Amino acid sequence: MDNLTQNEAAAAEAAEAELKEAAAPLGKFKDVQTLMKAYTELEAEFTRRCQRLKELESGNKTDGEPDGAQSPSSQNENERIASALADGKIRDAVIGDYLKGLAAKTVPLAEGGGGVAAPRNSPKSVREASNLAKRFLNG
C-alpha cells in the first residue's frame, strides 16, 4: 500500500504543477472560475449590444421602407397636414404666404403689362447678312 500512497502523492504533485502551469496563461485572472465568470459577463454584454444594434438597424430600415409602412413621426406629420387643410384660415394663410413668395421672384414687366422687347438685331452689311443666313441654314 505504501506504493499506492506514493503514486497518489506523485499524481497530486503532478496535478498541482499542471494547475500552476495553467495559471500562467490566464493573464490577469486568478483562476479558471474567475475567468469563466468574466467570460459569461462579457458574453451577456455582447448579446445586449448585438440586440441594440439590430434594433437601431431595423429602425433605420423602417424610416426608408418603400412598402407603405410609415413611422410614427410621419403619421403625426400627415395628421397635422390634414388638420391644417381642414381649417380654412390656416389653409388661406399658407396659400397667401406662398403666393407672396412667388410674387417676389417674378420678372418685372414694363408699364401696361407688356413684356420688354429686345432690341432688333439686323445685319448692317451684305457680309453680315450672308453670315446670318449661313448660321440659320446650317443650324
PDB file of C-alpha atoms in Angstrom:
ATOM      1  CA  MET A   1       0.000   0.000   0.000  1.00  0.00           C
ATOM      2  CA  ASP A   2       2.914   2.240   0.505  1.00  0.00           C
ATOM      3  CA  ASN A   3       3.468   2.209  -3.242  1.00  0.00           C
ATOM      4  CA  LEU A   4      -0.125   3.272  -3.809  1.00  0.00           C
ATOM      5  CA  THR A   5       0.258   6.223  -1.447  1.00  0.00           C
ATOM      6  CA  GLN A   6       3.420   7.291  -3.233  1.00  0.00           C
ATOM      7  CA  ASN A   7       1.619   7.110  -6.600  1.00  0.00           C
ATOM      8  CA  GLU A   8      -1.231   9.217  -5.242  1.00  0.00           C
ATOM      9  CA  ALA A   9       1.207  11.781  -3.850  1.00  0.00           C
ATOM     10  CA  ALA A  10       3.064  11.902  -7.160  1.00  0.00           C
ATOM     11  CA  ALA A  11      -0.237  12.315  -9.028  1.00  0.00           C
ATOM     12  CA  ALA A  12      -1.278  15.124  -6.673  1.00  0.00           C
ATOM     13  CA  GLU A  13       2.040  16.876  -7.194  1.00  0.00           C
ATOM     14  CA  ALA A  14       1.701  16.499 -10.955  1.00  0.00           C
ATOM     15  CA  ALA A  15      -1.847  17.902 -10.851  1.00  0.00           C
ATOM     16  CA  GLU A  16      -0.660  20.830  -8.725  1.00  0.00           C
ATOM     17  CA  ALA A  17       2.173  21.501 -11.166  1.00  0.00           C
ATOM     18  CA  GLU A  18      -0.320  21.422 -14.040  1.00  0.00           C
ATOM     19  CA  LEU A  19      -2.528  23.952 -12.242  1.00  0.00           C
ATOM     20  CA  LYS A  20       0.453  26.255 -11.725  1.00  0.00           C
ATOM     21  CA  GLU A  21       1.399  25.927 -15.409  1.00  0.00           C
ATOM     22  CA  ALA A  22      -2.218  26.522 -16.477  1.00  0.00           C
ATOM     23  CA  ALA A  23      -2.478  29.578 -14.235  1.00  0.00           C
ATOM     24  CA  ALA A  24       0.274  31.358 -16.152  1.00  0.00           C
ATOM     25  CA  PRO A  25      -1.713  31.806 -19.422  1.00  0.00           C
ATOM     26  CA  LEU A  26      -4.795  33.064 -17.536  1.00  0.00           C
ATOM     27  CA  GLY A  27      -3.293  36.537 -17.510  1.00  0.00           C
ATOM     28  CA  LYS A  28      -4.977  38.876 -15.042  1.00  0.00           C
ATOM     29  CA  PHE A  29      -7.396  36.215 -13.793  1.00  0.00           C
ATOM     30  CA  LYS A  30      -6.626  34.382 -10.542  1.00  0.00           C
ATOM     31  CA  ASP A  31      -8.126  31.072 -11.524  1.00  0.00           C
ATOM     32  CA  VAL A  32     -10.337  29.382 -14.062  1.00  0.00           C
ATOM     33  CA  GLN A  33     -13.520  30.226 -12.115  1.00  0.00           C
ATOM     34  CA  THR A  34     -12.783  33.962 -12.307  1.00  0.00           C
ATOM     35  CA  LEU A  35     -12.027  33.625 -15.999  1.00  0.00           C
ATOM     36  CA  MET A  36     -15.319  31.799 -16.630  1.00  0.00           C
ATOM     37  CA  LYS A  37     -17.277  34.428 -14.686  1.00  0.00           C
ATOM     38  CA  ALA A  38     -15.690  37.239 -16.716  1.00  0.00           C
ATOM     39  CA  TYR A  39     -16.353  35.368 -19.953  1.00  0.00           C
ATOM     40  CA  THR A  40     -20.028  34.866 -19.048  1.00  0.00           C
ATOM     41  CA  GLU A  41     -20.433  38.572 -18.241  1.00  0.00           C
ATOM     42  CA  LEU A  42     -18.694  39.534 -21.467  1.00  0.00           C
ATOM     43  CA  GLU A  43     -20.891  37.203 -23.478  1.00  0.00           C
ATOM     44  CA  ALA A  44     -24.043  38.691 -21.914  1.00  0.00           C
ATOM     45  CA  GLU A  45     -22.865  42.249 -22.664  1.00  0.00           C
ATOM     46  CA  PHE A  46     -22.027  41.270 -26.240  1.00  0.00           C
ATOM     47  CA  THR A  47     -25.515  39.813 -26.691  1.00  0.00           C
ATOM     48  CA  ARG A  48     -27.122  43.011 -25.344  1.00  0.00           C
ATOM     49  CA  ARG A  49     -25.070  45.174 -27.692  1.00  0.00           C
ATOM     50  CA  CYS A  50     -25.893  42.995 -30.688  1.00  0.00           C
ATOM     51  CA  GLN A  51     -29.602  43.239 -29.883  1.00  0.00           C
ATOM     52  CA  ARG A  52     -29.332  47.034 -29.528  1.00  0.00           C
ATOM     53  CA  LEU A  53     -27.503  47.271 -32.847  1.00  0.00           C
ATOM     54  CA  LYS A  54     -30.180  45.150 -34.512  1.00  0.00           C
ATOM     55  CA  GLU A  55     -32.899  47.443 -33.094  1.00  0.00           C
ATOM     56  CA  LEU A  56     -31.124  50.523 -34.418  1.00  0.00           C
ATOM     57  CA  GLU A  57     -30.614  48.974 -37.843  1.00  0.00           C
ATOM     58  CA  SER A  58     -34.259  47.923 -38.082  1.00  0.00           C
ATOM     59  CA  GLY A  59     -35.246  51.449 -37.016  1.00  0.00           C
ATOM     60  CA  ASN A  60     -33.231  52.891 -39.907  1.00  0.00           C
ATOM     61  CA  LYS A  61     -34.829  50.467 -42.336  1.00  0.00           C
ATOM     62  CA  THR A  62     -38.364  51.368 -41.264  1.00  0.00           C
ATOM     63  CA  ASP A  63     -37.654  55.056 -41.888  1.00  0.00           C
ATOM     64  CA  GLY A  64     -36.995  54.356 -45.544  1.00  0.00           C
ATOM     65  CA  GLU A  65     -39.286  51.423 -46.215  1.00  0.00           C
ATOM     66  CA  PRO A  66     -40.942  51.732 -49.618  1.00  0.00           C
ATOM     67  CA  ASP A  67     -43.713  49.247 -48.800  1.00  0.00           C
ATOM     68  CA  GLY A  68     -46.019  51.958 -47.479  1.00  0.00           C
ATOM     69  CA  ALA A  69     -45.289  51.453 -43.797  1.00  0.00           C
ATOM     70  CA  GLN A  70     -44.965  54.813 -42.067  1.00  0.00           C
ATOM     71  CA  SER A  71     -43.062  55.695 -38.965  1.00  0.00           C
ATOM     72  CA  PRO A  72     -44.975  57.350 -36.096  1.00  0.00           C
ATOM     73  CA  SER A  73     -43.374  60.739 -36.816  1.00  0.00           C
ATOM     74  CA  SER A  74     -44.553  60.734 -40.456  1.00  0.00           C
ATOM     75  CA  GLN A  75     -48.042  59.655 -39.376  1.00  0.00           C
ATOM     76  CA  ASN A  76     -48.101  62.548 -36.915  1.00  0.00           C
ATOM     77  CA  GLU A  77     -46.952  64.936 -39.665  1.00  0.00           C
ATOM     78  CA  ASN A  78     -49.662  63.665 -42.016  1.00  0.00           C
ATOM     79  CA  GLU A  79     -52.280  64.225 -39.312  1.00  0.00           C
ATOM     80  CA  ARG A  80     -51.095  67.806 -38.792  1.00  0.00           C
ATOM     81  CA  ILE A  81     -51.239  68.495 -42.537  1.00  0.00           C
ATOM     82  CA  ALA A  82     -54.753  67.067 -42.771  1.00  0.00           C
ATOM     83  CA  SER A  83     -55.970  69.179 -39.840  1.00  0.00           C
ATOM     84  CA  ALA A  84     -54.326  72.309 -41.317  1.00  0.00           C
ATOM     85  CA  LEU A  85     -56.031  71.711 -44.666  1.00  0.00           C
ATOM     86  CA  ALA A  86     -59.368  71.265 -42.911  1.00  0.00           C
ATOM     87  CA  ASP A  87     -59.024  74.655 -41.178  1.00  0.00           C
ATOM     88  CA  GLY A  88     -59.832  77.354 -43.768  1.00  0.00           C
ATOM     89  CA  LYS A  89     -57.920  80.159 -42.024  1.00  0.00           C
ATOM     90  CA  ILE A  90     -54.703  78.174 -41.837  1.00  0.00           C
ATOM     91  CA  ARG A  91     -55.055  76.986 -45.432  1.00  0.00           C
ATOM     92  CA  ASP A  92     -55.661  80.551 -46.719  1.00  0.00           C
ATOM     93  CA  ALA A  93     -52.717  81.893 -44.715  1.00  0.00           C
ATOM     94  CA  VAL A  94     -50.373  79.246 -46.122  1.00  0.00           C
ATOM     95  CA  ILE A  95     -51.527  79.833 -49.698  1.00  0.00           C
ATOM     96  CA  GLY A  96     -51.247  83.630 -49.271  1.00  0.00           C
ATOM     97  CA  ASP A  97     -47.712  83.288 -47.924  1.00  0.00           C
ATOM     98  CA  TYR A  98     -46.795  81.024 -50.832  1.00  0.00           C
ATOM     99  CA  LEU A  99     -48.183  83.481 -53.391  1.00  0.00           C
ATOM    100  CA  LYS A 100     -46.287  86.372 -51.781  1.00  0.00           C
ATOM    101  CA  GLY A 101     -43.101  84.362 -52.119  1.00  0.00           C
ATOM    102  CA  LEU A 102     -43.818  83.749 -55.792  1.00  0.00           C
ATOM    103  CA  ALA A 103     -44.554  87.430 -56.439  1.00  0.00           C
ATOM    104  CA  ALA A 104     -41.124  88.374 -55.106  1.00  0.00           C
ATOM    105  CA  LYS A 105     -39.420  86.032 -57.582  1.00  0.00           C
ATOM    106  CA  THR A 106     -41.180  87.122 -60.815  1.00  0.00           C
ATOM    107  CA  VAL A 107     -39.582  89.207 -63.571  1.00  0.00           C
ATOM    108  CA  PRO A 108     -40.802  92.812 -63.544  1.00  0.00           C
ATOM    109  CA  LEU A 109     -42.884  93.786 -66.556  1.00  0.00           C
ATOM    110  CA  ALA A 110     -42.981  97.127 -68.369  1.00  0.00           C
ATOM    111  CA  GLU A 111     -45.866  99.531 -67.827  1.00  0.00           C
ATOM    112  CA  GLY A 112     -49.125  98.367 -69.278  1.00  0.00           C
ATOM    113  CA  GLY A 113     -48.450  94.702 -68.592  1.00  0.00           C
ATOM    114  CA  GLY A 114     -46.466  94.036 -71.788  1.00  0.00           C
ATOM    115  CA  GLY A 115     -43.060  92.430 -71.838  1.00  0.00           C
ATOM    116  CA  VAL A 116     -39.852  94.277 -72.572  1.00  0.00           C
ATOM    117  CA  ALA A 117     -38.790  93.716 -76.172  1.00  0.00           C
ATOM    118  CA  ALA A 118     -35.171  93.005 -77.030  1.00  0.00           C
ATOM    119  CA  PRO A 119     -33.523  95.394 -79.494  1.00  0.00           C
ATOM    120  CA  ARG A 120     -33.721  94.207 -83.065  1.00  0.00           C
ATOM    121  CA  ASN A 121     -30.523  92.766 -84.438  1.00  0.00           C
ATOM    122  CA  SER A 122     -30.445  93.426 -88.162  1.00  0.00           C
ATOM    123  CA  PRO A 123     -27.423  92.996 -90.388  1.00  0.00           C
ATOM    124  CA  LYS A 124     -25.663  96.217 -91.390  1.00  0.00           C
ATOM    125  CA  SER A 125     -23.891  94.855 -94.461  1.00  0.00           C
ATOM    126  CA  VAL A 126     -24.210  92.125 -97.060  1.00  0.00           C
ATOM    127  CA  ARG A 127     -21.415  90.164 -95.414  1.00  0.00           C
ATOM    128  CA  GLU A 128     -23.294  90.160 -92.039  1.00  0.00           C
ATOM    129  CA  ALA A 129     -26.484  89.101 -93.832  1.00  0.00           C
ATOM    130  CA  SER A 130     -24.582  86.275 -95.543  1.00  0.00           C
ATOM    131  CA  ASN A 131     -23.120  85.068 -92.238  1.00  0.00           C
ATOM    132  CA  LEU A 132     -26.551  85.288 -90.577  1.00  0.00           C
ATOM    133  CA  ALA A 133     -28.125  83.249 -93.420  1.00  0.00           C
ATOM    134  CA  LYS A 134     -25.378  80.601 -93.221  1.00  0.00           C
ATOM    135  CA  ARG A 135     -25.868  80.223 -89.454  1.00  0.00           C
ATOM    136  CA  PHE A 136     -29.627  79.986 -89.931  1.00  0.00           C
ATOM    137  CA  LEU A 137     -29.433  77.348 -92.672  1.00  0.00           C
ATOM    138  CA  ASN A 138     -26.655  75.264 -91.129  1.00  0.00           C
ATOM    139  CA  GLY A 139     -28.285  75.150 -87.754  1.00  0.00           C
TER     140      GLY A 139
END
